[in-house]
Coordinates of C-alpha atoms and ligand atoms in Angstrom, one line a residue:
M1 CA 23.6 145.8 33.1
Q2 CA 22.2 144.3 29.7
N3 CA 18.7 142.6 29.8
F4 CA 18.3 139.0 30.6
N5 CA 16.2 135.9 30.9
F6 CA 18.0 133.4 33.1
Y7 CA 16.3 129.6 33.3
N8 CA 18.1 126.5 34.8
P9 CA 15.7 123.9 36.1
T10 CA 18.6 121.2 37.1
R11 CA 18.1 120.2 40.9
I12 CA 22.0 119.3 42.3
I13 CA 22.3 116.8 44.8
F14 CA 25.7 117.6 46.6
G15 CA 27.9 115.6 48.6
E16 CA 29.4 112.1 50.3
N17 CA 27.6 109.1 49.0
A18 CA 25.2 111.6 46.8
I19 CA 25.1 108.7 44.4
S20 CA 22.9 106.4 46.9
E21 CA 20.2 109.2 46.4
L22 CA 19.6 108.0 42.5
Q23 CA 16.6 106.2 43.2
N24 CA 14.9 109.2 45.3
F25 CA 14.8 111.2 42.0
I26 CA 14.1 108.6 39.0
S27 CA 10.8 106.4 38.7
K28 CA 10.7 103.1 39.1
K29 CA 8.7 102.4 36.1
Y30 CA 11.3 103.6 33.8
K31 CA 13.4 101.8 31.7
I32 CA 16.8 103.4 31.7
L33 CA 20.0 103.5 29.7
M34 CA 23.3 104.2 31.6
I35 CA 25.5 105.8 29.7
Y36 CA 29.7 105.9 30.4
G37 CA 33.3 106.5 28.9
K38 CA 35.5 104.3 28.6
G39 CA 35.8 102.2 31.8
S40 CA 37.3 104.9 34.6
I41 CA 33.9 104.3 36.5
K42 CA 34.6 100.3 36.7
E43 CA 37.9 101.0 38.3
N44 CA 37.0 103.5 40.7
G45 CA 34.0 102.2 42.4
I46 CA 31.5 104.7 40.9
Y47 CA 30.1 101.8 38.5
D48 CA 29.4 99.8 41.7
Q49 CA 27.7 102.5 43.7
V50 CA 25.2 103.5 40.7
K51 CA 24.6 99.8 40.1
L52 CA 23.6 99.4 43.7
A53 CA 21.6 102.8 44.3
L54 CA 19.3 101.2 41.0
K55 CA 19.3 97.4 41.7
D56 CA 15.3 97.4 41.5
Y57 CA 15.6 99.2 38.2
N58 CA 15.4 98.2 34.5
L59 CA 18.5 99.6 33.6
L60 CA 20.7 98.5 30.4
E61 CA 24.2 99.8 29.7
F62 CA 26.0 101.5 27.2
G63 CA 29.9 102.3 27.6
G64 CA 32.4 103.7 25.5
V65 CA 31.6 107.3 25.1
E66 CA 35.1 108.9 24.1
A67 CA 36.8 112.3 25.4
N68 CA 35.3 114.8 22.7
P69 CA 32.1 112.6 22.2
S70 CA 31.8 111.6 18.7
Y71 CA 28.5 111.5 16.6
E72 CA 29.6 108.0 15.3
T73 CA 29.6 106.9 18.8
L74 CA 26.8 108.3 19.7
M75 CA 24.3 107.1 17.0
K76 CA 25.1 103.6 18.1
A77 CA 23.3 104.7 21.5
V78 CA 20.3 106.3 19.4
T79 CA 19.9 102.7 17.9
I80 CA 19.7 101.0 21.3
V81 CA 17.5 103.8 22.9
K82 CA 14.9 103.3 19.7
K83 CA 15.0 99.6 20.0
E84 CA 14.6 99.4 23.7
K85 CA 12.2 102.2 23.9
I86 CA 14.5 103.6 26.5
D87 CA 12.5 106.3 28.9
F88 CA 15.2 108.0 30.9
L89 CA 19.0 108.4 30.2
L90 CA 21.7 108.6 33.2
A91 CA 24.8 109.8 32.0
V92 CA 28.0 108.7 34.6
G93 CA 31.4 110.5 33.5
G94 CA 32.5 114.0 32.9
G95 CA 31.9 116.6 30.0
S96 CA 32.3 114.0 27.4
V97 CA 29.7 111.6 28.6
I98 CA 27.2 114.4 29.7
D99 CA 27.6 116.3 26.2
G100 CA 27.1 112.9 24.6
T101 CA 24.1 111.9 26.5
K102 CA 22.5 115.2 26.0
F103 CA 22.9 114.5 22.0
I104 CA 21.4 111.1 22.5
S105 CA 18.4 112.2 24.3
A106 CA 17.8 114.8 21.7
A107 CA 18.7 112.6 18.5
S108 CA 16.6 109.8 19.9
L109 CA 13.6 111.8 19.1
F110 CA 14.6 113.7 16.3
D111 CA 13.2 113.5 12.8
G112 CA 15.6 113.7 9.9
N113 CA 19.4 113.7 10.2
A114 CA 20.5 113.9 14.0
W115 CA 23.9 115.9 12.3
D116 CA 21.9 118.7 11.4
I117 CA 21.3 119.6 15.1
L118 CA 24.5 120.5 15.1
S119 CA 25.7 121.7 11.5
K120 CA 22.3 123.6 11.0
K121 CA 21.5 124.0 14.5
V122 CA 18.1 122.5 13.6
E123 CA 15.7 123.3 16.5
I124 CA 15.1 120.2 18.2
K125 CA 11.4 120.0 19.5
K126 CA 11.7 117.1 21.8
A127 CA 14.3 115.3 24.0
I128 CA 14.1 112.3 26.3
S129 CA 15.0 113.3 30.0
F130 CA 18.0 112.5 31.5
A131 CA 20.3 112.9 34.6
T132 CA 23.7 113.0 34.9
V133 CA 26.3 111.5 38.0
L134 CA 29.2 114.2 37.6
T135 CA 32.8 112.2 37.8
L136 CA 35.0 115.0 36.8
P137 CA 34.5 118.7 37.6
A138 CA 35.3 120.8 34.4
S139 CA 32.6 121.4 31.9
G140 CA 29.9 122.5 33.9
S141 CA 27.8 120.6 31.1
E142 CA 26.1 119.1 34.5
M143 CA 24.1 122.2 35.1
N144 CA 23.7 123.3 31.7
N145 CA 22.0 123.1 28.4
G146 CA 25.0 123.2 25.9
A147 CA 27.0 120.2 24.7
V148 CA 30.3 119.9 22.2
I149 CA 29.7 117.2 19.7
S150 CA 32.7 116.1 17.6
R151 CA 32.5 114.1 13.9
K152 CA 35.3 112.0 13.4
E153 CA 35.2 111.8 9.6
S154 CA 35.1 115.6 9.0
H155 CA 37.4 116.6 11.8
E156 CA 34.5 118.9 12.9
K157 CA 33.5 119.6 16.8
L158 CA 30.3 121.7 17.1
V159 CA 28.1 123.2 19.9
F160 CA 24.4 122.8 20.1
S161 CA 22.2 123.8 23.0
N162 CA 18.4 123.7 23.6
E163 CA 16.4 124.1 26.8
L164 CA 15.0 120.8 26.8
V165 CA 18.6 119.2 27.1
Y166 CA 19.0 120.6 30.8
P167 CA 19.5 117.6 33.1
Q168 CA 16.7 116.9 35.5
F169 CA 19.3 116.6 38.1
S170 CA 22.7 116.0 38.8
I171 CA 24.9 114.3 41.4
L172 CA 27.9 115.9 42.6
D173 CA 29.9 113.7 44.6
P174 CA 33.4 115.2 45.3
S175 CA 35.2 112.0 46.4
V176 CA 34.6 110.8 43.0
C177 CA 38.0 112.9 42.3
T178 CA 40.3 110.5 44.1
S179 CA 40.5 108.8 41.3
L180 CA 41.3 111.3 38.7
P181 CA 44.9 111.7 37.1
K182 CA 46.6 114.8 37.7
E183 CA 46.3 116.1 34.1
Q184 CA 42.5 115.7 34.4
I185 CA 42.4 117.3 37.3
A186 CA 44.5 120.1 35.7
N187 CA 42.2 120.2 32.7
G188 CA 39.4 120.7 34.9
I189 CA 40.9 123.9 36.8
I190 CA 41.8 125.3 33.6
D191 CA 38.3 124.6 31.7
A192 CA 36.4 126.4 34.3
F193 CA 38.7 129.3 34.9
V194 CA 38.4 130.0 30.8
H195 CA 34.7 129.7 30.9
V196 CA 34.7 132.7 33.7
I197 CA 37.0 134.6 31.7
E198 CA 34.9 134.4 28.6
Q199 CA 31.9 135.9 30.7
Y200 CA 33.8 138.3 32.3
L201 CA 36.7 139.8 30.8
T202 CA 34.8 141.5 28.0
F203 CA 33.9 145.2 28.6
P204 CA 31.9 146.8 31.7
V205 CA 28.3 147.2 31.8
N206 CA 28.0 148.5 35.2
S207 CA 27.5 145.0 36.8
P208 CA 29.2 144.6 40.3
L209 CA 27.4 142.1 41.5
Q210 CA 28.2 139.9 38.3
D211 CA 31.5 141.0 38.2
R212 CA 32.3 139.9 41.9
F213 CA 30.7 136.4 40.9
A214 CA 32.9 136.1 38.4
E215 CA 35.7 137.3 40.3
S216 CA 35.0 134.9 43.4
I217 CA 34.8 131.7 41.5
L218 CA 38.4 132.8 39.7
N219 CA 39.9 133.6 43.1
T220 CA 38.7 130.3 44.5
L221 CA 40.1 128.0 41.3
I222 CA 43.3 130.2 42.4
E223 CA 43.1 129.1 46.1
E224 CA 41.7 125.6 46.0
G225 CA 43.0 124.4 42.6
P226 CA 46.5 123.7 43.7
K227 CA 45.4 121.9 46.8
L228 CA 42.9 119.4 44.7
F229 CA 46.1 119.1 42.3
A230 CA 48.3 118.4 45.2
N231 CA 45.8 115.6 46.8
S232 CA 43.2 114.3 44.9
S233 CA 41.6 112.8 48.1
D234 CA 41.3 116.1 49.5
Y235 CA 37.5 116.2 49.6
E236 CA 36.9 119.9 51.0
S237 CA 39.2 121.0 48.0
A238 CA 37.3 118.8 45.6
G239 CA 34.2 120.0 46.8
N240 CA 34.8 123.8 46.1
I241 CA 36.3 123.0 42.7
M242 CA 33.4 121.0 42.0
W243 CA 31.2 123.6 42.8
C244 CA 33.1 126.5 41.1
A245 CA 33.5 124.4 37.8
T246 CA 29.2 123.9 37.9
M247 CA 28.9 127.4 38.9
A248 CA 31.2 128.8 36.4
L249 CA 29.1 127.5 33.1
N250 CA 25.4 127.2 34.0
G251 CA 24.0 130.5 33.3
L252 CA 24.2 132.7 36.3
I253 CA 27.3 134.6 36.1
V254 CA 26.5 135.7 32.6
C255 CA 23.2 137.3 33.1
G256 CA 23.2 140.9 31.8
V257 CA 26.9 140.7 30.7
P258 CA 28.8 140.5 27.2
E259 CA 30.1 137.1 26.3
D260 CA 33.3 136.3 24.4
W261 CA 33.9 132.6 23.8
S262 CA 36.6 133.2 20.6
T263 CA 39.1 131.5 23.2
H264 CA 36.5 128.3 23.1
M265 CA 35.6 128.6 19.4
I266 CA 39.4 128.6 18.5
G267 CA 39.9 125.7 21.0
H268 CA 37.4 123.8 19.5
E269 CA 39.0 123.6 16.1
L270 CA 42.4 123.0 17.2
T271 CA 41.1 120.1 19.5
S272 CA 39.0 118.7 16.2
L273 CA 41.9 118.9 14.2
T274 CA 45.0 117.6 16.5
G275 CA 43.0 116.2 19.5
I276 CA 44.5 118.3 22.0
D277 CA 42.3 118.2 25.3
H278 CA 39.8 120.8 25.5
A279 CA 41.4 122.5 28.2
Q280 CA 44.8 122.6 27.0
T281 CA 43.7 124.4 23.8
L282 CA 42.1 126.9 26.1
A283 CA 45.8 127.6 27.9
I284 CA 47.3 128.1 24.4
V285 CA 44.7 130.2 23.0
L286 CA 43.4 132.6 25.7
P287 CA 47.0 134.4 26.6
G288 CA 47.0 134.9 22.5
V289 CA 43.3 136.4 22.9
L290 CA 44.2 138.8 25.8
S291 CA 47.0 140.3 24.1
V292 CA 45.7 140.7 20.8
M293 CA 42.4 142.0 22.1
K294 CA 43.9 144.0 25.2
E295 CA 42.8 147.4 23.8
N296 CA 39.3 146.2 23.6
K297 CA 39.3 144.7 27.2
K298 CA 41.3 147.2 28.5
I299 CA 39.0 148.3 31.3
K300 CA 37.9 144.9 32.4
L301 CA 41.8 143.6 32.1
L302 CA 42.7 146.3 34.7
Q303 CA 40.1 145.5 37.0
Y304 CA 40.9 141.3 36.7
A305 CA 44.5 142.5 37.4
E306 CA 43.3 144.0 40.8
K307 CA 40.6 142.0 42.0
V308 CA 42.0 138.4 41.0
W309 CA 45.9 139.1 41.1
N310 CA 46.3 142.0 43.3
I311 CA 48.5 143.5 41.1
D312 CA 49.0 147.1 42.3
E313 CA 51.3 148.4 39.2
V314 CA 50.5 152.1 38.3
D315 CA 51.4 151.9 34.6
E316 CA 48.3 150.5 32.7
S317 CA 49.9 148.6 30.0
K318 CA 52.6 147.1 32.4
K319 CA 49.4 146.5 34.8
I320 CA 47.6 144.3 32.1
N321 CA 50.8 142.2 30.7
L322 CA 51.6 141.5 34.4
A323 CA 47.8 140.1 34.4
I324 CA 48.2 138.1 31.0
E325 CA 51.5 136.6 32.3
K326 CA 50.0 135.6 35.8
T327 CA 47.5 133.9 34.1
E328 CA 49.7 131.7 31.7
K329 CA 51.8 131.1 34.7
F330 CA 48.8 129.8 36.6
F331 CA 48.2 127.2 33.8
H332 CA 52.0 126.4 33.9
F333 CA 51.7 125.6 38.0
F334 CA 49.2 122.8 36.8
N335 CA 52.4 121.4 34.1
V336 CA 49.9 122.7 31.2
K337 CA 52.3 123.7 28.2
T338 CA 50.8 127.1 26.6
K339 CA 52.7 127.3 23.2
L340 CA 51.4 125.8 20.0
S341 CA 55.1 124.4 19.4
D342 CA 55.0 122.6 22.8
Y343 CA 52.1 120.2 21.1
K344 CA 53.8 120.2 18.0
V345 CA 51.0 121.8 15.9
S346 CA 52.0 122.6 12.3
L347 CA 51.4 126.0 10.6
G348 CA 49.1 123.9 8.1
V349 CA 46.7 123.6 11.1
I350 CA 46.8 127.3 11.5
D351 CA 46.1 127.9 8.1
E352 CA 43.2 125.4 8.6
I353 CA 41.8 127.1 11.5
V354 CA 41.7 130.7 9.6
A355 CA 40.0 129.0 6.4
R356 CA 37.0 127.5 8.3
F357 CA 36.4 130.9 10.2
E358 CA 36.8 132.4 6.8
K359 CA 34.4 130.0 4.9
R360 CA 31.9 130.4 8.0
Q361 CA 32.2 134.0 7.9
L362 CA 32.3 134.2 12.1
K363 CA 33.1 136.9 13.8
L364 CA 33.8 136.0 17.1
G365 CA 34.2 137.9 20.8
E366 CA 32.0 140.2 22.7
R367 CA 32.1 142.9 20.1
S368 CA 31.6 140.4 17.3
D369 CA 35.1 141.8 15.7
I370 CA 37.3 138.9 15.8
T371 CA 37.8 138.2 12.0
S372 CA 39.7 135.1 10.5
D373 CA 42.6 137.5 10.4
K374 CA 42.7 138.3 13.9
V375 CA 42.3 134.6 14.6
R376 CA 45.5 134.0 12.6
E377 CA 47.3 136.7 14.7
I378 CA 46.1 135.4 18.0
L379 CA 47.4 131.8 16.8
R380 CA 50.6 133.1 15.3
V381 CA 51.3 134.9 18.7
R382 CA 51.3 131.3 20.2
L383 CA 53.4 129.6 18.1
Ligands
NZQ401 O1 36.3 107.5 29.3 P1 36.0 108.1 30.9 O2 36.0 106.6 31.8 O3 34.7 108.7 31.2 O4 37.0 108.6 31.6 C1 37.5 110.0 31.2 C2 38.5 110.5 30.3 O5 39.3 109.6 29.9 C3 38.4 110.4 32.4 N1 37.7 110.5 33.8 C4 36.2 111.0 34.1 N2 36.2 111.0 35.3 C5 37.0 110.2 35.8 C6 38.0 110.0 35.2 N3 39.1 109.0 35.4 C7 39.5 108.6 36.7 N4 38.4 109.5 37.8 C8 37.5 110.0 37.6 N5 36.4 110.3 38.2 O6 38.7 111.5 32.2 C9 39.1 111.9 30.9 C10 38.5 113.0 30.4 O7 37.0 112.7 30.5 P2 36.0 114.2 30.2 O8 34.6 113.8 30.1 O9 36.5 114.0 28.1 O10 36.9 115.2 30.1 P3 36.1 116.8 30.6 O11 35.2 116.6 31.9 O12 37.0 117.8 30.9 O13 35.0 117.1 29.3 C11 35.6 118.0 28.2 C12 34.6 117.7 27.2 O14 33.5 118.7 27.7 C13 33.2 119.3 26.6 C14 34.6 119.6 25.6 O15 34.5 120.0 24.4 C15 35.0 118.1 25.8 O16 34.4 117.5 25.0 N6 33.0 121.0 26.9 C16 31.7 121.0 27.4 C17 30.7 122.1 27.8 C18 29.3 122.0 28.0 N7 28.7 121.1 27.8 O17 29.0 123.1 28.4 C19 31.7 123.3 28.0 C20 33.2 123.4 27.8 O18 33.4 124.4 27.4 C21 33.8 122.0 26.9 O19 33.5 122.6 25.7
ZN402 ZN1 35.2 124.8 28.2

């Protein structure tokens, strides 16, 4: 195993009616800003639960954070935070609202141009405390210190991370899944699945426990995902999927092992240029990364074929191809298409994505060897 330094301060409050515990973890002297999306919480009762739990608090609201949260929208919330002297933020939503809240928490105390936090990775020194009420199991943002923020005017989607933007606590009540549309359940399962792959399908470093953590999450997503997809009110499978998604990206399974993230880096560009949902971009790109980089990933691909897909094929090349096929079929099970042509993505978009990696001179993947040429190869096999 490689060296690592694992830190995660986020408390998780999991279970039915967990939202009612909010007041046990927020000081009554705080002036709070509740941040949410386009209004799903007002249709599914989550808003009412939060308002009831915080009825004795000084609570303001900011709604309208879009999917793929935009800098432009979030800066409006920053203005309110400063003007109203907000002490605490409460994100009520999925990855977009939680990521948006992380940015608001940092930008509200940032001296200078807040976009530099993302574009120049300028280190933040302070952040406003915040917590989350998760409404969509997918991103893992409820228990990590990363956020992905878009800028509409420049079609960018950039990442920042800092220990100061771990949620103080997150409320995970599986019953929030009842109101999820099927395509969001699918997105969540696929996003969590690919998070694990990015931290597992790399190269071996003699980390059997880490590998088994990863394989356990993958196997549980494969077992429980179809149940939740069939019935969004299935509390048990919702709870299992929710915990898989949180554990898939809270820093634990990446301890001591190499990380890839090329699928995500390419996927973010695809979303920023086309608006395709985050998880759908991963479903398109991942089979391309696995096939173009199969030599690099050979040993772990063979382990993945066996431990996750129970493939007992003797011929190694056939075994690997079968594993990649099964992965793509898993995405199809959730009615998620996996080819660029399914989403009418033009060759011009591929050129723009390649040019962006070329300009940034970024080398992606666990061996930093996925150059812009490889990115083109990966996308071309996904046409
Ligand atoms: O606008 P609202 O009302 O919130 O509706 C949302 C949105 O329309 C809706 N929704 C959420 N919970 C619901 C619900 N509808 C009915 N019932 C509920 N209980 O679902 C739609 C999508 O929500 P969103 O938050 O965008 O989805 P998700 O949780 O998949 O988050 C995607 C974002 O997470 C980022 C992605 O880049 C993307 O911007 N990620 C964040 C990561 C992180 N912080 O670690 C890592 C991930 O790789 C990912 O990049
Ligand atoms: Zn993701």
